[in-house]
mmCIF file of C-alpha atoms and ligand atoms in Angstrom:
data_model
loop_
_atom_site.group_PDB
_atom_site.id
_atom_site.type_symbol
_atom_site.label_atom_id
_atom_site.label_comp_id
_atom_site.label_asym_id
_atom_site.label_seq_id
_atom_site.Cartn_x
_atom_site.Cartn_y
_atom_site.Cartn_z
ATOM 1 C CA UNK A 215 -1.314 8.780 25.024
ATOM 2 C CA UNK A 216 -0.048 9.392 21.302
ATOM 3 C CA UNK A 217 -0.650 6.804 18.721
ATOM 4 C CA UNK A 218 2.270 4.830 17.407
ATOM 5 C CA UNK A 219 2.836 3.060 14.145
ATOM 6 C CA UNK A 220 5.104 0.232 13.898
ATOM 7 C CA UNK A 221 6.136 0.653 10.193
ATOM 8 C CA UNK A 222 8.613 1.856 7.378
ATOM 9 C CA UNK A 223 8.682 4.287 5.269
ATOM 10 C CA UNK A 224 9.665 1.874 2.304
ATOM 11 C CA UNK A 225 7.093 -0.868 2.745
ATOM 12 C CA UNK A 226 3.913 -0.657 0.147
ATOM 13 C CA UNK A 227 1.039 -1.468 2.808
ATOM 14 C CA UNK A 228 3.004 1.172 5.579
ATOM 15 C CA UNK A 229 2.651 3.511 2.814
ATOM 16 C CA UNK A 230 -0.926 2.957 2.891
ATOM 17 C CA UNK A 231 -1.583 3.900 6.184
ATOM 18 C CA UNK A 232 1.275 6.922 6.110
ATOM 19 C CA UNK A 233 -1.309 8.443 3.271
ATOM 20 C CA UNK A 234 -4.570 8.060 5.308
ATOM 21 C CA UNK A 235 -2.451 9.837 8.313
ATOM 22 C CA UNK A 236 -1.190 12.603 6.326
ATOM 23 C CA UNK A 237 -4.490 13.307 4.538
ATOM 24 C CA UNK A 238 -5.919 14.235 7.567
ATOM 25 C CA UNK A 239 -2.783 15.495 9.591
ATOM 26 C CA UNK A 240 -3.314 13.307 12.630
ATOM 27 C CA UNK A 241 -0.400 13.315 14.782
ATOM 28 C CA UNK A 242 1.597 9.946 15.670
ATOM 29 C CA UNK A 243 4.822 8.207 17.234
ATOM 30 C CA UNK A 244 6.974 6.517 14.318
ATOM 31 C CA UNK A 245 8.552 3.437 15.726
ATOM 32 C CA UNK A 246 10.556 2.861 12.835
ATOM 33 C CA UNK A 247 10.979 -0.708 12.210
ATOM 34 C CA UNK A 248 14.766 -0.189 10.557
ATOM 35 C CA UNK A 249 16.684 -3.739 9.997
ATOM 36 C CA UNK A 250 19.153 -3.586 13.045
ATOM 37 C CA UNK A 251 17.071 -2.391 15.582
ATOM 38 C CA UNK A 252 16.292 -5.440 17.935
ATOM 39 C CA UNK A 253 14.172 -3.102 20.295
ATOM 40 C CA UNK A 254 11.485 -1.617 17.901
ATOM 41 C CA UNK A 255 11.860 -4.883 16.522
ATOM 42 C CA UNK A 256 10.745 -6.788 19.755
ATOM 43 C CA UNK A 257 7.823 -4.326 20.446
ATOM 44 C CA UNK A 258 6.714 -4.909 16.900
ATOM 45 C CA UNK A 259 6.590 -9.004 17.568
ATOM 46 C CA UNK A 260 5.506 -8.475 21.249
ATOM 47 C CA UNK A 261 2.491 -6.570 19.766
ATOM 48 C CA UNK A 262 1.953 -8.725 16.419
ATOM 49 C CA UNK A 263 3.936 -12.380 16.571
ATOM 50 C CA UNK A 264 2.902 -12.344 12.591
ATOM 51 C CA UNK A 265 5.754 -10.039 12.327
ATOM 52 C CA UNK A 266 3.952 -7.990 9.558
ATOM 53 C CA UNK A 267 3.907 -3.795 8.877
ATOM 54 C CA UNK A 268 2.129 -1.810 9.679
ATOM 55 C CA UNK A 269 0.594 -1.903 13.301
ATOM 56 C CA UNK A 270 -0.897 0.899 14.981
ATOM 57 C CA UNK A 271 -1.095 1.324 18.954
ATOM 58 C CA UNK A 272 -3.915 3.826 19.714
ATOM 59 C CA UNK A 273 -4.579 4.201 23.334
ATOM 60 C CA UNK A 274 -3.615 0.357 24.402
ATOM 61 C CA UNK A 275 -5.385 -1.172 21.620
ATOM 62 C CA UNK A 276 -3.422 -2.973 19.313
ATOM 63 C CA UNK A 277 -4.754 -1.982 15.535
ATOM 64 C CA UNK A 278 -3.581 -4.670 12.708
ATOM 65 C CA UNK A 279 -4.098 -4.761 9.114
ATOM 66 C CA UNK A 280 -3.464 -1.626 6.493
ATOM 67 C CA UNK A 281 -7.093 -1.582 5.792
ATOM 68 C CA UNK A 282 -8.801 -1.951 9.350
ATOM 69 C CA UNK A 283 -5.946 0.460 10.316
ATOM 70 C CA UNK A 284 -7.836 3.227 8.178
ATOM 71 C CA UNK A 285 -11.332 1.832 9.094
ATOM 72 C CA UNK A 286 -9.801 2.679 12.788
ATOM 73 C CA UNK A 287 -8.913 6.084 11.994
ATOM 74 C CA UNK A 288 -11.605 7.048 10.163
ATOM 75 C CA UNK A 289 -13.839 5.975 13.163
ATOM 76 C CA UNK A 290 -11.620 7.299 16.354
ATOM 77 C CA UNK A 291 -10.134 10.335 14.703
ATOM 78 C CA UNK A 292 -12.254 11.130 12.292
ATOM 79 C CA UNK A 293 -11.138 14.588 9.838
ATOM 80 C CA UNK A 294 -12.288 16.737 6.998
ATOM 81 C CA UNK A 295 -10.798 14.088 4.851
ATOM 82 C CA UNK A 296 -13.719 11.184 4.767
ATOM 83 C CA UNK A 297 -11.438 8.416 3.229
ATOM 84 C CA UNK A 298 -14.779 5.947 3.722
ATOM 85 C CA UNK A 299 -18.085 7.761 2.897
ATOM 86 C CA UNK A 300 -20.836 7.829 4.911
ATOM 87 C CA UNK A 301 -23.373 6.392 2.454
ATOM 88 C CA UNK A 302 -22.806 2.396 3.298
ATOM 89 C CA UNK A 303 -23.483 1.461 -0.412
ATOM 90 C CA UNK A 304 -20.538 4.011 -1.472
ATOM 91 C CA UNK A 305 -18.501 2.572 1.023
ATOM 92 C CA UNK A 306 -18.807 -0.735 -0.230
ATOM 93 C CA UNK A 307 -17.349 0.656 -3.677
ATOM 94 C CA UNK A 308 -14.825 1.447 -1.990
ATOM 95 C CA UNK A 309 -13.744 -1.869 -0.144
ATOM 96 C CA UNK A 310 -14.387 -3.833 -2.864
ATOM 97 C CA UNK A 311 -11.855 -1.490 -4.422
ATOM 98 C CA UNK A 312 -9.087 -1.640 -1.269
ATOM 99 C CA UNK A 313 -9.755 -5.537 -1.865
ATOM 100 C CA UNK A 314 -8.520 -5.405 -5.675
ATOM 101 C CA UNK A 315 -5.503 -3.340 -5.191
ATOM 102 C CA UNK A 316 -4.672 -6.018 -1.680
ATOM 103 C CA UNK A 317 -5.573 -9.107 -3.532
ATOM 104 C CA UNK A 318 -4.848 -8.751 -7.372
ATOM 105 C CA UNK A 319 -2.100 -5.882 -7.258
ATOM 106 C CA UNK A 320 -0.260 -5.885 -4.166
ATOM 107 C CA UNK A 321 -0.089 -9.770 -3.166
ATOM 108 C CA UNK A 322 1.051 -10.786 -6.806
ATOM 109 C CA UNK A 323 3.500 -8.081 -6.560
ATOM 110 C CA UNK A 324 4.896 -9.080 -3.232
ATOM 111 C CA UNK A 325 5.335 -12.297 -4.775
ATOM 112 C CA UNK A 326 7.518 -11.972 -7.635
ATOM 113 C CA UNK A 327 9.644 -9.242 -4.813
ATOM 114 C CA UNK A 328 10.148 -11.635 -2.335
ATOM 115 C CA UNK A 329 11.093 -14.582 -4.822
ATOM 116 C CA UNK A 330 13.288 -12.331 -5.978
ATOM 117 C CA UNK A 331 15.403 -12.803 -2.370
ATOM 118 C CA UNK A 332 15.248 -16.841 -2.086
ATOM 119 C CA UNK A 333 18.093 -18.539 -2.767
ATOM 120 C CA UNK A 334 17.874 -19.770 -6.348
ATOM 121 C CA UNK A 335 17.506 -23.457 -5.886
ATOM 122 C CA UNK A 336 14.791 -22.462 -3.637
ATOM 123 C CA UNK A 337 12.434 -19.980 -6.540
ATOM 124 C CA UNK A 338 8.611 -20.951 -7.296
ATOM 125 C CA UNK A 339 8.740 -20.471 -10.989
ATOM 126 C CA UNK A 340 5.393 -21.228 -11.355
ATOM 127 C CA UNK A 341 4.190 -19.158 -8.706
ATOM 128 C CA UNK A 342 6.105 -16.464 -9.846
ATOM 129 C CA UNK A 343 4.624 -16.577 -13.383
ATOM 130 C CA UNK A 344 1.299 -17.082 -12.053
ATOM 131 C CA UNK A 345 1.892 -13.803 -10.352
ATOM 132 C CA UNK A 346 2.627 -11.282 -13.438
ATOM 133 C CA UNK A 347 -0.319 -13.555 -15.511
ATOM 134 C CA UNK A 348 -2.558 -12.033 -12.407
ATOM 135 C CA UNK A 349 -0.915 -8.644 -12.380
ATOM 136 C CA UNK A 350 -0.796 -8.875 -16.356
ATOM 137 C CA UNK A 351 -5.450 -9.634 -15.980
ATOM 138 C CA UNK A 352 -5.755 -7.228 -12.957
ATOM 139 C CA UNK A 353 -3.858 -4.189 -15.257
ATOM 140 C CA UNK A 354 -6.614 -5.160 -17.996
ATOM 141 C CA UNK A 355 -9.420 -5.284 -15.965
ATOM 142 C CA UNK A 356 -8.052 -1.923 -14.279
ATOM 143 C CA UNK A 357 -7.730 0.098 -17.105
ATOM 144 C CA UNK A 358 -11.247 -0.351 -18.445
ATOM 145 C CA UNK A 359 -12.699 0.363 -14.857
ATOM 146 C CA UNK A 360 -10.534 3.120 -14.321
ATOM 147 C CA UNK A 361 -12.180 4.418 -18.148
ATOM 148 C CA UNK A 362 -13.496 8.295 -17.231
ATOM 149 C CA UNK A 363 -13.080 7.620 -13.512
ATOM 150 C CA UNK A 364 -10.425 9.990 -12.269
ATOM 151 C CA UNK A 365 -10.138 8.225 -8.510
ATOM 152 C CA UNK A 366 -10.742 4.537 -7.890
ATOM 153 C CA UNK A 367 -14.257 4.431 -6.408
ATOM 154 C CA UNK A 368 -15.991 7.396 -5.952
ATOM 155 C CA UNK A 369 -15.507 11.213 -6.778
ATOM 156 C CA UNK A 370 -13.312 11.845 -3.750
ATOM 157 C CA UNK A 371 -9.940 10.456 -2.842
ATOM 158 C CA UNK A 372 -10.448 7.567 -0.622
ATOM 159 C CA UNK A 373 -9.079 4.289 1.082
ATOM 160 C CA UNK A 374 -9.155 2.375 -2.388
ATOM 161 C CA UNK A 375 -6.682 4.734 -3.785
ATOM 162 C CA UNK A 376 -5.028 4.651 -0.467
ATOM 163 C CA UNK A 377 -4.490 1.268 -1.075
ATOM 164 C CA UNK A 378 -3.852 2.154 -5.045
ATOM 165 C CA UNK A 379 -1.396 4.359 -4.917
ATOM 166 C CA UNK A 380 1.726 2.091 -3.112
ATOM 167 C CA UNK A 381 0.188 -0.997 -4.615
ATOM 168 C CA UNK A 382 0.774 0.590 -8.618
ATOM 169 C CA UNK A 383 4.160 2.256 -7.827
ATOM 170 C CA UNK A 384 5.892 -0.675 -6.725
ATOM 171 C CA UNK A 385 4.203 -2.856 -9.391
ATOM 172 C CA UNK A 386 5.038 -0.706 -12.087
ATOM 173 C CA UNK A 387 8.402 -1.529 -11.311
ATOM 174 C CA UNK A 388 8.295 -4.782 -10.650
ATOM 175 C CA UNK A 389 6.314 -5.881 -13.694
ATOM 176 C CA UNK A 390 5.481 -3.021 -16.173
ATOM 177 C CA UNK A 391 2.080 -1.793 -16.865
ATOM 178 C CA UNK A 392 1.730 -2.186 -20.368
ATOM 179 C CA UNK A 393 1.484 0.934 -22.628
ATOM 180 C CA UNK A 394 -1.751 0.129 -23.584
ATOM 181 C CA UNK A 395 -2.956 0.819 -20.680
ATOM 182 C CA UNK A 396 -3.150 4.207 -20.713
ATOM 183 C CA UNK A 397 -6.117 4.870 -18.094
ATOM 184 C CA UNK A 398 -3.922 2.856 -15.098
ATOM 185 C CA UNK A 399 -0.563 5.059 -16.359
ATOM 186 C CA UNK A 400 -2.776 7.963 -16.174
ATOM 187 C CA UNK A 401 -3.994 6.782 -12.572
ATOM 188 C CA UNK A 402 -0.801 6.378 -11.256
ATOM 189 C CA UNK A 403 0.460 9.907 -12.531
ATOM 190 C CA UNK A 404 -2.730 11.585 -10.516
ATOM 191 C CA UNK A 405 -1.547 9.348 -7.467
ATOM 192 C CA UNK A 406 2.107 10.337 -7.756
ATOM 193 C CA UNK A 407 1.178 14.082 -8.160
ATOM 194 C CA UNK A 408 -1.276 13.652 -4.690
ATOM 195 C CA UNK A 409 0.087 15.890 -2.382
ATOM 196 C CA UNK A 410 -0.334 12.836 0.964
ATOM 197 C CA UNK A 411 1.584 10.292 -1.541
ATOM 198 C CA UNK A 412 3.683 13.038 -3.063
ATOM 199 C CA UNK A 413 4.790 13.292 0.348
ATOM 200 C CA UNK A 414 5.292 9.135 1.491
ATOM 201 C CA UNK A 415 7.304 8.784 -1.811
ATOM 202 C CA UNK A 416 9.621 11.452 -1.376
ATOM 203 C CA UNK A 417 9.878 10.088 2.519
ATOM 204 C CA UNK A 418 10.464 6.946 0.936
ATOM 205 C CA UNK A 419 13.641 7.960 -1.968
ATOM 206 C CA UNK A 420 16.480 7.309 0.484
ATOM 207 C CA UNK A 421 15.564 4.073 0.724
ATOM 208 C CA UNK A 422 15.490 2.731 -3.199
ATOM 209 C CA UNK A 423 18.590 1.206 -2.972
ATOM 210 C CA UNK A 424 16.546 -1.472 -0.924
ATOM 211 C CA UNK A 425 14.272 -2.580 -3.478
ATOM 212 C CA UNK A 426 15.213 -6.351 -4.300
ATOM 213 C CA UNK A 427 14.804 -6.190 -8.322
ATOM 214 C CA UNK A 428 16.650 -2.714 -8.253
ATOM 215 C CA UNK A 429 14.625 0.418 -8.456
ATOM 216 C CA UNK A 430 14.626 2.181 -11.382
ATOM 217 C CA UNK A 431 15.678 5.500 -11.993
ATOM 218 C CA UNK A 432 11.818 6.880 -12.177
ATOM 219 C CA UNK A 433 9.335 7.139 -9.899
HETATM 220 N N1 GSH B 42 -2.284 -7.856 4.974
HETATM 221 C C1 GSH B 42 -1.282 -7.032 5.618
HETATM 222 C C2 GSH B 42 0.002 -7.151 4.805
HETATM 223 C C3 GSH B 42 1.162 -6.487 5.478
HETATM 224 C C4 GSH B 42 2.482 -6.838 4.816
HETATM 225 O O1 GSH B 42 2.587 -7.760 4.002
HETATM 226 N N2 GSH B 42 3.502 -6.063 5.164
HETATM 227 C C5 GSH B 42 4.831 -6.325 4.673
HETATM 228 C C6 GSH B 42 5.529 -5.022 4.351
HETATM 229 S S1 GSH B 42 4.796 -4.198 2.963
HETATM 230 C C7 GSH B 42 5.629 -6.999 5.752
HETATM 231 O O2 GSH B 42 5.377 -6.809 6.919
HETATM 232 N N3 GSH B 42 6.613 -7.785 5.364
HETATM 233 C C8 GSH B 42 7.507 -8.397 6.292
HETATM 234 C C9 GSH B 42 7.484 -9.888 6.195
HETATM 235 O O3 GSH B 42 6.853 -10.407 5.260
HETATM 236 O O4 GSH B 42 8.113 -10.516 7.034
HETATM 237 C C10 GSH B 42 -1.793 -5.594 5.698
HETATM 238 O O5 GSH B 42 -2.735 -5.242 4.981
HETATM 239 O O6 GSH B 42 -1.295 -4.812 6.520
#
């Protein structure tokens, strides 16, 4: 039985998951989840009532969360691309990592997007400003981690710059990384020139016009 993942090719934590696939070529089913399509769409809440992308099927076993999604791969189809090392005390690098770029980059990011889409009388100001304070800290704190590091946790490409790479493209555009911080623009240029996310974000252009704030005409 092939794998399938419920996902598309636009959403930040899909993209995630796309990049862990790709780095190590493993084959899969897309069941695109494309607004309009009821069927995929029922599957997708049949499998996961929390309605959220991605999900991964992988021989009847339901597979949930970006992050345990690559935990499962690395485990049941395991490549020459080790996106988690071996060494347990590397590995936890490299979560802690994954859990800055989910907590502090992606979730304040998400925020200020899907304000973006409420009905006016119904925006969280506060929350929203509270959001690019946090993204505004989380850039600072970045850019001095990311100081002579040239991936996110270890000396290998891994699931922390799996998580990285989506989670600083769409914030970038959402709220600007300051100039300043050159170390995180740097970062996101070597993630953008990766050949597995060089790849999702070209898979990803035809579907710009989607972006709620209006993408800009960059990567
Ligand atoms: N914690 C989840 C987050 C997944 C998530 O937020 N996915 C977004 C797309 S990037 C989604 O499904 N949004 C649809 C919705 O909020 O209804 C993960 O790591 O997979």
């Amino acid at each position: 039985m092939s794998m399938k993942l419920y996902a598309h090719p636009f959403s930040s934590y899909c993209q995630k998951v796309l990049i862990a696939l790709y780095e190590n070529d493993i084959p899969f089913e897309f069941r695109m989840l494309a607004p309009g399509d009821e069927r995929v769409a029922a599957e997708h809440e049949t499998l996961w009532p929390l309605k959220r992308m991605p999900v991964l099927v992988d021989e009847g076993r339901t597979v949930v969360e970006a992050s345990i999604i690559i935990e499962h791969l690395a485990l049941h189809h395991p490549g020459p691309v080790r996106l988690i090392p071996e060494d347990a005390r590397a590995a936890l690098d490299v979560r802690m990592m994954d859990r800055f770029f989910d907590n502090y980059i992606m979730t304040p990011m998400q925020k200020i997007v899907s304000d973006s889409i409420r009905a006016p009388e119904r925006r969280d100001w506060q929350g929203v400003t509270d959001a690019r304070d946090l993204l505004d800290t989380a850039y600072r704190w970045l850019d001095d981690a990311m100081r002579g590091r040239r991936w996110a946790a270890a000396d290998t490409f891994t699931l922390a710059d799996c998580a990285a790479a989506p989670a600083l493209f769409y914030a970038d555009w959402t709220h600007p990384i300051g100039d300043a911080f050159s170390n995180v623009h740097a970062y996101r240029r070597r993630l953008l020139a990766w050949p597995s996310f060089a790849r999702v974000v070209d898979e990803a252009r035809p579907y710009r016009p989607l972006f709620p704030l209006g993408a800009p005409d960059r990567d």
